[in-house]
Short mmCIF file of N, CA and C in Angstrom, two decimals:
data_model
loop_
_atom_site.label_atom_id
_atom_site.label_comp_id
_atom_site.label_asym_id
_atom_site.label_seq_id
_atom_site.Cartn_x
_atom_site.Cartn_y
_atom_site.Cartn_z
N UNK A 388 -79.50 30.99 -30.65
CA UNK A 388 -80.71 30.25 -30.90
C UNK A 388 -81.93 30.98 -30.37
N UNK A 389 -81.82 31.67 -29.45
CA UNK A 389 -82.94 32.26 -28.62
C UNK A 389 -83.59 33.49 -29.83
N UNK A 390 -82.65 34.33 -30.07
CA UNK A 390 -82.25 35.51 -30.87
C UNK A 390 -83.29 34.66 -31.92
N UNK A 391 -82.99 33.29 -32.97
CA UNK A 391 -83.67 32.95 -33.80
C UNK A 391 -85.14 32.67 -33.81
N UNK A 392 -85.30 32.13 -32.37
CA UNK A 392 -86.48 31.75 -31.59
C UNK A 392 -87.46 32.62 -31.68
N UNK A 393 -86.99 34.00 -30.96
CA UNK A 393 -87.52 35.49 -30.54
C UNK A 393 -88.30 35.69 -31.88
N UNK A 394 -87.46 35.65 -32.95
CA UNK A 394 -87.84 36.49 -34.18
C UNK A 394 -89.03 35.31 -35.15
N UNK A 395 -89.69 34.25 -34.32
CA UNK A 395 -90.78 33.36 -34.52
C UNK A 395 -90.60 32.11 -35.11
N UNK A 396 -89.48 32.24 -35.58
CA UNK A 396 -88.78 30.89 -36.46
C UNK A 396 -89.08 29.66 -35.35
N UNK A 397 -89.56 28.20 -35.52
CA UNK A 397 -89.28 27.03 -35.03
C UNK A 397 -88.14 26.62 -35.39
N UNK A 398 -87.64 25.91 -34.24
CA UNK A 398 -86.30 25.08 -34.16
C UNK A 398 -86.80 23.68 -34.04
N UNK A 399 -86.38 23.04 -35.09
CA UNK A 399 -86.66 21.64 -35.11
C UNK A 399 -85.12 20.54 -34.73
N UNK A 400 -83.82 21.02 -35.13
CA UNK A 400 -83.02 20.44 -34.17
C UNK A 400 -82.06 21.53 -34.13
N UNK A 401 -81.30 21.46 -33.20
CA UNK A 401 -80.16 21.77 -33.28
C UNK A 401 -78.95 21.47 -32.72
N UNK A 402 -77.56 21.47 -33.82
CA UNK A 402 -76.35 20.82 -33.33
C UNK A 402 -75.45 21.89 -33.41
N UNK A 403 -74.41 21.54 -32.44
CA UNK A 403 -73.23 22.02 -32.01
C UNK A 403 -71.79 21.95 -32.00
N UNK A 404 -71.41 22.04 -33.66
CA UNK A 404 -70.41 21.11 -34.12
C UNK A 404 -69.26 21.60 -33.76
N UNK A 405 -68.19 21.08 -33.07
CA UNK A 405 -66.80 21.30 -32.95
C UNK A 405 -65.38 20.09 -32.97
N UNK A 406 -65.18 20.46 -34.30
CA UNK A 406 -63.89 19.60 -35.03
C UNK A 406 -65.00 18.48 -35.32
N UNK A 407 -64.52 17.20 -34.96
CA UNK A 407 -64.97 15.73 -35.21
C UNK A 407 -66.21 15.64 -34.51
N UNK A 408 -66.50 16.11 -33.39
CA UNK A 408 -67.63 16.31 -32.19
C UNK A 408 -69.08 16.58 -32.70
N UNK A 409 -70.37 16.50 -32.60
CA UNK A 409 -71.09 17.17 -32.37
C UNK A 409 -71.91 17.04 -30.97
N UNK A 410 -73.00 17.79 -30.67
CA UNK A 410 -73.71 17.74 -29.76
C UNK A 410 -74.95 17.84 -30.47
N UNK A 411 -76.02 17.35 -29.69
CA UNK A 411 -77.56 17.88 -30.20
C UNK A 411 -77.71 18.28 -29.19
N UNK A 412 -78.95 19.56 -28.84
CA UNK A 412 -79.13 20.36 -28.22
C UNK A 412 -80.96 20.41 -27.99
N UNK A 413 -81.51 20.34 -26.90
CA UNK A 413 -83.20 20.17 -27.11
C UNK A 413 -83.73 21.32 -27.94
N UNK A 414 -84.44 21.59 -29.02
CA UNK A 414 -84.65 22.30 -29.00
C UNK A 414 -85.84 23.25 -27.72
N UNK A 415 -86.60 22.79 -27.32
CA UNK A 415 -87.52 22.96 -26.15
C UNK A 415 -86.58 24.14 -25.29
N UNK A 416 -85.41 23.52 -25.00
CA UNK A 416 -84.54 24.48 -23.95
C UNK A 416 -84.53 25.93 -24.46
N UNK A 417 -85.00 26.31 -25.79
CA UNK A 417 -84.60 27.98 -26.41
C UNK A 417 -86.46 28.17 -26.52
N UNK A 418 -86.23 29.47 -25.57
CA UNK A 418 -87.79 30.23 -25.59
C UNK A 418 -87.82 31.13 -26.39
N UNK A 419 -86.66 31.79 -26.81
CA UNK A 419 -86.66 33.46 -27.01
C UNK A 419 -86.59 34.65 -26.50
N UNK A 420 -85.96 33.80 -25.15
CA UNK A 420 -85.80 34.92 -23.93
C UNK A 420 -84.28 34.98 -23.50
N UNK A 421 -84.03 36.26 -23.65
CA UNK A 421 -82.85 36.59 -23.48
C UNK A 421 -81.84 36.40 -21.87
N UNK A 422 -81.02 35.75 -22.16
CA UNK A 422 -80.44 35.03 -20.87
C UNK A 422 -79.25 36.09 -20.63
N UNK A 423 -78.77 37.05 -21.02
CA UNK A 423 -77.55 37.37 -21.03
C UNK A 423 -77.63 37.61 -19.39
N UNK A 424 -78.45 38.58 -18.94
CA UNK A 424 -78.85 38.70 -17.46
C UNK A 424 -78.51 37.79 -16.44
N UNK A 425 -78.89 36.55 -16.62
CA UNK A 425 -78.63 35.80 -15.27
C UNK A 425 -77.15 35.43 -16.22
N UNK A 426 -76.86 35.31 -16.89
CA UNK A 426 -75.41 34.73 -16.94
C UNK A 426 -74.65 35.38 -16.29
N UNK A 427 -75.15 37.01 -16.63
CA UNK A 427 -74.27 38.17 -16.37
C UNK A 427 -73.99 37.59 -14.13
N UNK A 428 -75.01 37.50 -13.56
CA UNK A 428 -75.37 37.22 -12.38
C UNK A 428 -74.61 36.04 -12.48
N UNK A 429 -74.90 34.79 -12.65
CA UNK A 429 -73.75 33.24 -12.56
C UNK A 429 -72.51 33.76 -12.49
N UNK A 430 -72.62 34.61 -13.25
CA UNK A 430 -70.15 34.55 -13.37
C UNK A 430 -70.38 35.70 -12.55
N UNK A 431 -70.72 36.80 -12.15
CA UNK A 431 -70.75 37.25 -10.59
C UNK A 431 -70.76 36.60 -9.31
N UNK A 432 -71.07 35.42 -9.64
CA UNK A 432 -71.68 34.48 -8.07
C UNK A 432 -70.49 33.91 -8.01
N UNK A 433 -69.87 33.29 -9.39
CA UNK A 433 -69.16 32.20 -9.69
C UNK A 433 -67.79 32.97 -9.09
N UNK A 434 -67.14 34.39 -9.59
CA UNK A 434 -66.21 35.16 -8.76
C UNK A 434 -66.09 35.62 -7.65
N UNK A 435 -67.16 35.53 -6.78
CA UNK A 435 -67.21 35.90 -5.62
C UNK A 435 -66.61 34.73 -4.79
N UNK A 436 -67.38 33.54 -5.46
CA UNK A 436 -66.82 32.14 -4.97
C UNK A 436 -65.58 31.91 -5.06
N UNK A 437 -64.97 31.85 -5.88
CA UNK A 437 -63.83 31.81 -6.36
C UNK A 437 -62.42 32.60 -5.58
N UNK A 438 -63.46 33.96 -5.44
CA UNK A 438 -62.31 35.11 -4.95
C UNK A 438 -62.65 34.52 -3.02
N UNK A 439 -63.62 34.32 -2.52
CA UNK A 439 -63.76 33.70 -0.97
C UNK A 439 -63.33 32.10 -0.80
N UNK A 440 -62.80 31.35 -1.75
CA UNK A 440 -62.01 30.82 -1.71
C UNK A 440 -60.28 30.56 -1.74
N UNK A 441 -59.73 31.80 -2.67
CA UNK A 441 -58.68 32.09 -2.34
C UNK A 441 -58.07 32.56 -1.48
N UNK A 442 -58.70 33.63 -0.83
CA UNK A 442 -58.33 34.18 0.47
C UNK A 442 -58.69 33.45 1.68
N UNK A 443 -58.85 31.86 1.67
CA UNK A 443 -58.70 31.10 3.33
C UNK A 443 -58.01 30.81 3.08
#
């Protein structure tokens, strides 16, 4: 969505369909700014946690 965002397009809704499910999603939450970065950082934090919890 960001990727769509970036390239000037408005997002007026968007859903997140899986099987029977959907979700709506704000559009507001997508700037066009690329997140891969801090994700990349979260699941670094998130393994560190993870790994200093197994070893007590």
């Amino acid at each position: 969505m960001n990727a769509i965002k970036k390239e000037g397009d408005e997002l007026l809704s968007i859903q997140v369909v899986d099987g029977p499910r959907a979700i709506l999603l704000p559009p507001e939450a997508f700037d066009g700014q690329d997140f891969s970065q801090p994700l990349t950082e979260l699941e670094g934090q998130w393994k560190q946690l993870l790994s200093s919890q197994s070893s007590d």
